[in-house]
Amino acid sequence: MKPQTSRWAKCVAVVAALAVVSSCGLPRPGPNKREIFAGSVQKNGDAFVVSVNDRVTQATAVTPALGFSDAFKNAGQLGSDTIRPGDVLSLTIWENVDKPLLGPEGQVAAILEEVQVDGAGFIFVPYAGRIRAAGNTPEAIRRIISSKLEDQTPDPQVEVRRAAGDGATVSIVGAIAAQGVYPIERPTRTLSAMLARAGGVAIEPEIALVTVSRKGQTGKIWFEDLYSNPHLDIALRGSDRILVEADTRAFTALGATGAQSRVTFETQTLSAIEAIAQVGGLNAGTADPKGVFVFRNEPADIANNVMGRSDLVGDQRLVYVLDLTQPNGMFQARDFAIRDGDTLYVTEAPFTTWDKTISSITGSAASVSSLTTLASGG
């Protein structure tokens, strides 16, 4: 009868262990596949669960469009000697008469050494009046003064020079080799040339973003696009503010991956397979390659396109499912684009859960067996 009693004790121990496991649950990094699917709209949940295929990949392939508006692109290049408010000009005016307008009798040339451009961009020249100087070159100002004086003195000859002041300047800050204020000169009239003048970017070019602010307008472009596509380059204007910064987009990796953290983008575009690789791949001991999920809030237009509907309004919660074991699963993961704010979650394989269950049971059974041994006195 003792062997049979021992077998009953072991059975009781196993049942007790199962009860403990079922009531307390097993440690795990997050929900399993069954629980995720149970939360779908189709099952009265609050998220749409969608298996990724070629149509879904195409419908969700939306990347932020960066570039400059027509107001930036259509601005012509400034001359290297464009005058701006605050500059000081030197004027020399020759008159071919015995009694000149601007000088004493017998003096051929009148010199106005310090003529400052006021805050509104104007200068005053005797007998010529108030003249718009800012935005013009010295040559343009020379022609304006000559035309205003020629009705009062025959064939006046005018020379205009910038005596002081930097002319049009831009400020460059951020992840640049040499931050500072730079004049717009002949070699640096465009954005790409000015960035080169400042020593180039001080971060990885692949993640560098360049922002230009001008009179309340802002344009943004990838540094690599600026140099790969010369037609995207723009002419600079005085007082432009240029900011160079690293890409701030990121996704969150959770579950059975090599690392669980918030991960910044390392390239302009990022696919699901690249995101997995960026966090060290799937955990070979625990990950389920059939349970790769991407959680995202989709705009209504994309959500309607993905779901084949037209009635969805506002952002929608979508859960995209990738099965890497399918014949084209790796290709779909390669083509599916990760976006800013996404959550990449990999579930544990069923074997992992079973292994944890067995470990818990055997550990509990061993404890119960020990207690039974003690209780029986041997």
CSV table of C-alpha atoms in Angstrom, one decimal:
chain,number,residue,atom,x,y,z
A,1,MET,CA,0.0,0.0,0.0
A,2,LYS,CA,2.9,2.3,0.5
A,3,PRO,CA,3.9,2.5,-3.2
A,4,GLN,CA,0.3,3.4,-4.1
A,5,THR,CA,0.2,6.1,-1.4
A,6,SER,CA,3.4,7.5,-2.8
A,7,ARG,CA,1.9,7.7,-6.3
A,8,TRP,CA,-1.1,9.5,-5.0
A,9,ALA,CA,1.1,12.0,-3.2
A,10,LYS,CA,2.9,12.8,-6.5
A,11,CYS,CA,-0.3,13.2,-8.3
A,12,VAL,CA,-1.6,15.5,-5.6
A,13,ALA,CA,1.7,17.5,-5.9
A,14,VAL,CA,1.3,17.8,-9.7
A,15,VAL,CA,-2.3,19.0,-9.4
A,16,ALA,CA,-1.3,21.5,-6.7
A,17,ALA,CA,1.4,22.8,-8.9
A,18,LEU,CA,-0.9,23.2,-11.8
A,19,ALA,CA,-3.3,25.1,-9.6
A,20,VAL,CA,-0.6,27.4,-8.5
A,21,VAL,CA,0.6,28.1,-12.1
A,22,SER,CA,-2.9,28.6,-13.4
A,23,SER,CA,-3.9,31.0,-10.6
A,24,CYS,CA,-0.7,33.0,-10.5
A,25,GLY,CA,0.3,33.0,-14.1
A,26,LEU,CA,3.8,32.8,-15.6
A,27,PRO,CA,6.3,35.6,-15.9
A,28,ARG,CA,6.4,37.0,-19.5
A,29,PRO,CA,7.3,40.2,-21.3
A,30,GLY,CA,3.8,41.0,-22.6
A,31,PRO,CA,0.6,39.6,-24.2
A,32,ASN,CA,0.7,36.5,-26.3
A,33,LYS,CA,-0.7,36.2,-29.8
A,34,ARG,CA,-4.0,34.9,-28.7
A,35,GLU,CA,-4.5,37.8,-26.3
A,36,ILE,CA,-3.6,40.3,-29.0
A,37,PHE,CA,-6.1,38.9,-31.5
A,38,ALA,CA,-8.7,38.8,-28.8
A,39,GLY,CA,-8.4,42.5,-28.5
A,40,SER,CA,-9.3,43.2,-32.1
A,41,VAL,CA,-12.3,45.2,-33.3
A,42,GLN,CA,-13.6,42.0,-34.9
A,43,LYS,CA,-13.9,40.5,-31.4
A,44,ASN,CA,-15.3,43.7,-29.8
A,45,GLY,CA,-11.9,45.1,-29.0
A,46,ASP,CA,-10.5,48.5,-29.7
A,47,ALA,CA,-7.8,47.9,-32.4
A,48,PHE,CA,-7.8,46.5,-35.9
A,49,VAL,CA,-5.5,43.5,-36.3
A,50,VAL,CA,-4.2,43.2,-39.9
A,51,SER,CA,-2.0,40.7,-41.4
A,52,VAL,CA,0.7,42.3,-43.6
A,53,ASN,CA,0.6,41.6,-47.3
A,54,ASP,CA,1.7,43.4,-50.4
A,55,ARG,CA,-1.4,45.6,-50.5
A,56,VAL,CA,-1.1,46.6,-46.8
A,57,THR,CA,2.6,47.3,-47.4
A,58,GLN,CA,1.8,49.7,-50.2
A,59,ALA,CA,-1.0,51.4,-48.4
A,60,THR,CA,1.1,52.1,-45.4
A,61,ALA,CA,4.3,53.2,-47.2
A,62,VAL,CA,3.9,56.8,-46.2
A,63,THR,CA,7.1,58.8,-45.5
A,64,PRO,CA,7.2,62.4,-44.4
A,65,ALA,CA,7.8,64.7,-47.4
A,66,LEU,CA,10.6,67.1,-46.7
A,67,GLY,CA,11.6,70.0,-48.9
A,68,PHE,CA,11.2,73.7,-49.5
A,69,SER,CA,8.2,75.6,-50.7
A,70,ASP,CA,8.0,77.6,-53.9
A,71,ALA,CA,8.7,80.7,-52.0
A,72,PHE,CA,12.1,79.3,-51.1
A,73,LYS,CA,12.9,77.6,-54.4
A,74,ASN,CA,11.9,80.6,-56.6
A,75,ALA,CA,14.1,83.1,-54.7
A,76,GLY,CA,17.0,84.2,-56.9
A,77,GLN,CA,20.6,84.3,-55.8
A,78,LEU,CA,21.7,87.5,-54.0
A,79,GLY,CA,24.7,89.4,-55.4
A,80,SER,CA,27.8,89.1,-53.3
A,81,ASP,CA,27.7,92.8,-52.5
A,82,THR,CA,24.0,93.3,-51.7
A,83,ILE,CA,23.5,96.2,-49.3
A,84,ARG,CA,21.5,95.7,-46.1
A,85,PRO,CA,20.3,98.1,-43.3
A,86,GLY,CA,23.2,99.3,-41.1
A,87,ASP,CA,25.8,99.2,-43.9
A,88,VAL,CA,27.9,102.4,-44.4
A,89,LEU,CA,28.4,103.6,-48.0
A,90,SER,CA,31.0,105.9,-49.5
A,91,LEU,CA,29.8,108.0,-52.4
A,92,THR,CA,32.0,110.0,-54.9
A,93,ILE,CA,30.2,112.2,-57.4
A,94,TRP,CA,31.9,113.9,-60.3
A,95,GLU,CA,30.3,116.9,-62.1
A,96,ASN,CA,31.6,118.3,-65.4
A,97,VAL,CA,30.7,121.9,-64.6
A,98,ASP,CA,32.4,125.0,-63.0
A,99,LYS,CA,29.7,125.4,-60.4
A,100,PRO,CA,28.8,121.9,-59.1
A,101,LEU,CA,25.7,121.0,-57.1
A,102,LEU,CA,27.5,119.1,-54.4
A,103,GLY,CA,30.8,120.8,-54.0
A,104,PRO,CA,32.5,124.2,-53.9
A,105,GLU,CA,33.2,126.1,-57.2
A,106,GLY,CA,36.1,124.6,-59.0
A,107,GLN,CA,36.0,121.3,-57.2
A,108,VAL,CA,35.5,118.4,-59.7
A,109,ALA,CA,34.4,115.6,-57.2
A,110,ALA,CA,32.3,115.6,-54.1
A,111,ILE,CA,32.9,112.9,-51.6
A,112,LEU,CA,30.3,111.7,-49.1
A,113,GLU,CA,32.4,109.3,-47.0
A,114,GLU,CA,29.9,108.0,-44.4
A,115,VAL,CA,26.3,107.5,-45.7
A,116,GLN,CA,24.6,105.0,-43.4
A,117,VAL,CA,21.7,102.9,-44.6
A,118,ASP,CA,18.9,103.4,-42.1
A,119,GLY,CA,16.7,100.7,-40.5
A,120,ALA,CA,14.2,101.0,-43.3
A,121,GLY,CA,16.9,100.5,-45.9
A,122,PHE,CA,17.2,104.0,-47.3
A,123,ILE,CA,20.0,106.6,-47.7
A,124,PHE,CA,19.7,110.4,-48.4
A,125,VAL,CA,21.8,112.0,-51.1
A,126,PRO,CA,21.6,115.8,-51.6
A,127,TYR,CA,19.6,116.8,-54.7
A,128,ALA,CA,18.8,113.1,-55.4
A,129,GLY,CA,16.6,112.6,-52.3
A,130,ARG,CA,15.8,109.5,-50.4
A,131,ILE,CA,17.0,106.4,-52.2
A,132,ARG,CA,16.3,102.7,-51.5
A,133,ALA,CA,19.6,101.1,-50.8
A,134,ALA,CA,18.9,97.8,-48.9
A,135,GLY,CA,18.5,94.9,-51.3
A,136,ASN,CA,20.4,96.7,-54.1
A,137,THR,CA,24.0,96.3,-55.2
A,138,PRO,CA,26.4,99.3,-55.2
A,139,GLU,CA,26.0,99.3,-59.0
A,140,ALA,CA,22.3,99.6,-58.8
A,141,ILE,CA,22.5,102.4,-56.3
A,142,ARG,CA,25.0,104.2,-58.6
A,143,ARG,CA,22.5,104.1,-61.5
A,144,ILE,CA,19.6,105.4,-59.3
A,145,ILE,CA,21.7,108.3,-58.1
A,146,SER,CA,22.9,109.1,-61.6
A,147,SER,CA,19.4,109.1,-63.0
A,148,LYS,CA,18.2,111.5,-60.3
A,149,LEU,CA,21.0,113.9,-60.7
A,150,GLU,CA,21.3,114.0,-64.5
A,151,ASP,CA,18.3,116.4,-64.8
A,152,GLN,CA,20.2,118.9,-62.6
A,153,THR,CA,23.8,118.6,-63.7
A,154,PRO,CA,25.1,117.3,-67.1
A,155,ASP,CA,26.5,113.8,-67.3
A,156,PRO,CA,27.2,113.1,-63.5
A,157,GLN,CA,29.6,110.3,-62.8
A,158,VAL,CA,28.9,108.4,-59.6
A,159,GLU,CA,30.9,105.8,-57.6
A,160,VAL,CA,29.3,103.8,-54.8
A,161,ARG,CA,31.3,101.5,-52.4
A,162,ARG,CA,30.4,99.7,-49.2
A,163,ALA,CA,32.7,101.3,-46.6
A,164,ALA,CA,31.5,99.2,-43.6
A,165,GLY,CA,29.1,96.5,-42.7
A,166,ASP,CA,28.9,92.8,-43.5
A,167,GLY,CA,26.0,93.0,-46.0
A,168,ALA,CA,23.5,90.2,-46.0
A,169,THR,CA,24.3,87.5,-43.4
A,170,VAL,CA,22.9,84.2,-42.2
A,171,SER,CA,23.2,82.4,-38.8
A,172,ILE,CA,24.1,78.7,-38.6
A,173,VAL,CA,23.6,76.7,-35.4
A,174,GLY,CA,23.2,73.1,-34.3
A,175,ALA,CA,25.2,70.0,-35.3
A,176,ILE,CA,27.6,72.0,-37.6
A,177,ALA,CA,31.4,72.1,-37.4
A,178,ALA,CA,31.6,75.8,-36.9
A,179,GLN,CA,28.4,77.6,-35.7
A,180,GLY,CA,28.3,81.3,-36.3
A,181,VAL,CA,27.1,84.2,-38.4
A,182,TYR,CA,28.3,84.2,-42.0
A,183,PRO,CA,28.1,86.8,-44.8
A,184,ILE,CA,26.5,85.8,-48.1
A,185,GLU,CA,29.4,86.1,-50.5
A,186,ARG,CA,29.8,85.1,-54.1
A,187,PRO,CA,30.9,81.5,-53.3
A,188,THR,CA,28.2,81.1,-50.5
A,189,ARG,CA,25.0,82.2,-52.1
A,190,THR,CA,23.3,78.8,-51.8
A,191,LEU,CA,22.4,76.6,-48.8
A,192,SER,CA,24.7,73.8,-49.7
A,193,ALA,CA,27.7,76.2,-50.3
A,194,MET,CA,27.0,77.9,-46.9
A,195,LEU,CA,27.0,74.6,-45.1
A,196,ALA,CA,30.3,73.7,-46.6
A,197,ARG,CA,31.7,77.1,-45.6
A,198,ALA,CA,30.7,76.3,-42.0
A,199,GLY,CA,32.7,73.1,-42.1
A,200,GLY,CA,29.9,70.7,-42.9
A,201,VAL,CA,27.7,68.7,-40.5
A,202,ALA,CA,29.1,67.3,-37.3
A,203,ILE,CA,26.8,64.2,-37.2
A,204,GLU,CA,26.1,61.2,-39.5
A,205,PRO,CA,24.9,62.6,-42.8
A,206,GLU,CA,22.2,59.9,-43.1
A,207,ILE,CA,20.3,61.3,-40.1
A,208,ALA,CA,21.1,65.1,-40.5
A,209,LEU,CA,18.1,67.4,-41.0
A,210,VAL,CA,18.6,71.0,-42.2
A,211,THR,CA,15.9,73.6,-41.4
A,212,VAL,CA,15.8,77.1,-42.9
A,213,SER,CA,13.7,79.8,-41.2
A,214,ARG,CA,12.9,83.0,-43.2
A,215,LYS,CA,10.4,85.7,-42.3
A,216,GLY,CA,8.0,83.3,-40.6
A,217,GLN,CA,8.3,80.5,-43.1
A,218,THR,CA,10.2,77.3,-42.5
A,219,GLY,CA,11.5,74.6,-44.8
A,220,LYS,CA,13.2,71.4,-43.9
A,221,ILE,CA,15.3,68.9,-46.0
A,222,TRP,CA,17.5,65.9,-45.5
A,223,PHE,CA,21.2,66.8,-45.7
A,224,GLU,CA,21.8,63.8,-48.1
A,225,ASP,CA,18.9,64.9,-50.4
A,226,LEU,CA,20.4,68.4,-50.6
A,227,TYR,CA,23.6,67.1,-52.0
A,228,SER,CA,22.2,64.2,-54.0
A,229,ASN,CA,19.7,66.4,-55.8
A,230,PRO,CA,21.2,69.9,-56.7
A,231,HIS,CA,17.7,71.1,-57.9
A,232,LEU,CA,16.6,71.0,-54.3
A,233,ASP,CA,19.2,73.6,-53.2
A,234,ILE,CA,18.0,77.1,-52.5
A,235,ALA,CA,19.4,80.6,-52.6
A,236,LEU,CA,19.9,82.3,-49.3
A,237,ARG,CA,18.6,85.6,-48.0
A,238,GLY,CA,19.9,88.0,-45.4
A,239,SER,CA,18.8,87.1,-41.8
A,240,ASP,CA,18.1,83.4,-42.8
A,241,ARG,CA,18.4,81.1,-39.8
A,242,ILE,CA,19.8,77.6,-40.5
A,243,LEU,CA,19.5,74.8,-38.0
A,244,VAL,CA,21.3,71.4,-38.4
A,245,GLU,CA,20.0,68.7,-36.1
A,246,ALA,CA,19.9,64.9,-35.8
A,247,ASP,CA,16.7,63.0,-36.8
A,248,THR,CA,14.5,62.7,-33.7
A,249,ARG,CA,12.3,59.9,-35.0
A,250,ALA,CA,12.2,56.7,-32.9
A,251,PHE,CA,10.4,53.4,-32.3
A,252,THR,CA,10.0,51.2,-29.2
A,253,ALA,CA,11.1,47.6,-29.2
A,254,LEU,CA,9.5,45.2,-26.7
A,255,GLY,CA,9.1,41.5,-26.2
A,256,ALA,CA,11.4,38.7,-27.3
A,257,THR,CA,14.0,40.8,-29.1
A,258,GLY,CA,17.7,41.3,-28.5
A,259,ALA,CA,17.0,44.6,-26.8
A,260,GLN,CA,13.9,46.3,-25.3
A,261,SER,CA,14.3,50.0,-25.5
A,262,ARG,CA,13.4,53.2,-27.4
A,263,VAL,CA,15.4,53.2,-30.6
A,264,THR,CA,16.2,56.1,-32.8
A,265,PHE,CA,16.2,55.8,-36.6
A,266,GLU,CA,19.6,55.3,-38.2
A,267,THR,CA,18.4,55.9,-41.8
A,268,GLN,CA,15.9,58.1,-43.6
A,269,THR,CA,13.6,55.1,-44.1
A,270,LEU,CA,13.4,52.1,-41.9
A,271,SER,CA,11.8,48.7,-42.7
A,272,ALA,CA,10.5,46.2,-40.2
A,273,ILE,CA,13.4,43.8,-40.9
A,274,GLU,CA,15.9,46.6,-40.4
A,275,ALA,CA,14.2,47.6,-37.1
A,276,ILE,CA,14.5,44.0,-35.9
A,277,ALA,CA,18.1,43.9,-36.9
A,278,GLN,CA,18.8,47.3,-35.2
A,279,VAL,CA,17.7,45.8,-31.8
A,280,GLY,CA,19.8,42.7,-32.2
A,281,GLY,CA,17.3,40.5,-34.0
A,282,LEU,CA,14.8,38.1,-32.5
A,283,ASN,CA,15.8,36.3,-29.3
A,284,ALA,CA,16.7,32.8,-30.6
A,285,GLY,CA,15.7,31.1,-27.4
A,286,THR,CA,12.3,32.7,-26.8
A,287,ALA,CA,10.9,34.6,-29.9
A,288,ASP,CA,8.1,33.4,-32.1
A,289,PRO,CA,8.8,34.4,-35.7
A,290,LYS,CA,5.1,34.0,-36.4
A,291,GLY,CA,4.3,36.7,-33.8
A,292,VAL,CA,6.0,39.9,-34.9
A,293,PHE,CA,3.5,42.9,-34.3
A,294,VAL,CA,3.7,46.6,-35.1
A,295,PHE,CA,1.3,48.8,-33.0
A,296,ARG,CA,0.5,52.2,-34.6
A,297,ASN,CA,-2.1,55.0,-34.6
A,298,GLU,CA,-3.0,55.5,-38.2
A,299,PRO,CA,-4.6,58.6,-39.7
A,300,ALA,CA,-8.1,58.0,-41.0
A,301,ASP,CA,-7.2,58.1,-44.7
A,302,ILE,CA,-4.6,55.4,-44.3
A,303,ALA,CA,-6.7,53.3,-42.0
A,304,ASN,CA,-9.6,53.4,-44.5
A,305,ASN,CA,-7.3,52.4,-47.3
A,306,VAL,CA,-5.9,49.5,-45.3
A,307,MET,CA,-9.3,48.2,-44.1
A,308,GLY,CA,-11.0,48.8,-47.4
A,309,ARG,CA,-13.5,51.1,-45.8
A,310,SER,CA,-14.5,54.8,-46.0
A,311,ASP,CA,-16.4,55.4,-42.7
A,312,LEU,CA,-13.5,55.6,-40.3
A,313,VAL,CA,-13.0,59.0,-38.7
A,314,GLY,CA,-10.0,60.2,-36.8
A,315,ASP,CA,-6.9,58.2,-35.8
A,316,GLN,CA,-7.3,54.5,-35.6
A,317,ARG,CA,-5.4,51.9,-33.6
A,318,LEU,CA,-4.0,49.3,-35.9
A,319,VAL,CA,-1.9,46.2,-35.1
A,320,TYR,CA,0.1,44.8,-38.0
A,321,VAL,CA,1.1,41.2,-37.9
A,322,LEU,CA,4.2,39.8,-39.6
A,323,ASP,CA,4.8,36.1,-40.0
A,324,LEU,CA,8.5,35.6,-40.9
A,325,THR,CA,8.0,31.9,-41.4
A,326,GLN,CA,5.9,32.4,-44.6
A,327,PRO,CA,7.6,31.9,-48.0
A,328,ASN,CA,7.4,35.7,-48.6
A,329,GLY,CA,7.4,36.7,-44.9
A,330,MET,CA,10.9,38.1,-45.0
A,331,PHE,CA,10.2,40.1,-48.1
A,332,GLN,CA,7.1,41.6,-46.6
A,333,ALA,CA,9.1,42.6,-43.4
A,334,ARG,CA,11.7,44.1,-45.7
A,335,ASP,CA,9.1,46.2,-47.5
A,336,PHE,CA,6.9,47.2,-44.5
A,337,ALA,CA,7.9,50.7,-43.4
A,338,ILE,CA,8.4,51.5,-39.7
A,339,ARG,CA,7.3,55.0,-38.8
A,340,ASP,CA,7.9,57.5,-35.9
A,341,GLY,CA,6.3,56.4,-32.7
A,342,ASP,CA,5.7,52.7,-33.7
A,343,THR,CA,5.9,49.9,-31.2
A,344,LEU,CA,7.6,46.7,-32.4
A,345,TYR,CA,6.6,43.8,-30.2
A,346,VAL,CA,7.6,40.1,-30.6
A,347,THR,CA,5.7,37.4,-28.8
A,348,GLU,CA,7.3,34.4,-27.1
A,349,ALA,CA,7.1,31.0,-28.8
A,350,PRO,CA,4.6,28.5,-27.4
A,351,PHE,CA,7.5,26.3,-26.5
A,352,THR,CA,8.8,29.0,-24.2
A,353,THR,CA,5.5,29.2,-22.3
A,354,TRP,CA,5.4,25.4,-22.1
A,355,ASP,CA,9.0,25.2,-20.9
A,356,LYS,CA,8.2,27.8,-18.2
A,357,THR,CA,5.1,25.8,-17.2
A,358,ILE,CA,7.1,22.6,-16.9
A,359,SER,CA,9.8,24.3,-14.9
A,360,SER,CA,7.2,25.8,-12.6
A,361,ILE,CA,5.4,22.4,-12.2
A,362,THR,CA,8.6,20.4,-11.6
A,363,GLY,CA,9.7,23.0,-9.1
A,364,SER,CA,6.4,23.0,-7.3
A,365,ALA,CA,6.2,19.2,-7.4
A,366,ALA,CA,9.7,18.9,-5.9
A,367,SER,CA,8.6,21.2,-3.1
A,368,VAL,CA,5.4,19.3,-2.4
A,369,SER,CA,7.4,16.0,-2.5
A,370,SER,CA,9.8,17.4,0.1
A,371,LEU,CA,6.9,18.5,2.3
A,372,THR,CA,5.3,15.0,1.9
A,373,THR,CA,8.6,13.3,2.8
A,374,LEU,CA,8.9,15.5,5.9
A,375,ALA,CA,5.3,14.8,6.9
A,376,SER,CA,5.7,11.0,6.6
A,377,GLY,CA,8.8,11.2,8.8
A,378,GLY,CA,11.2,9.9,6.2
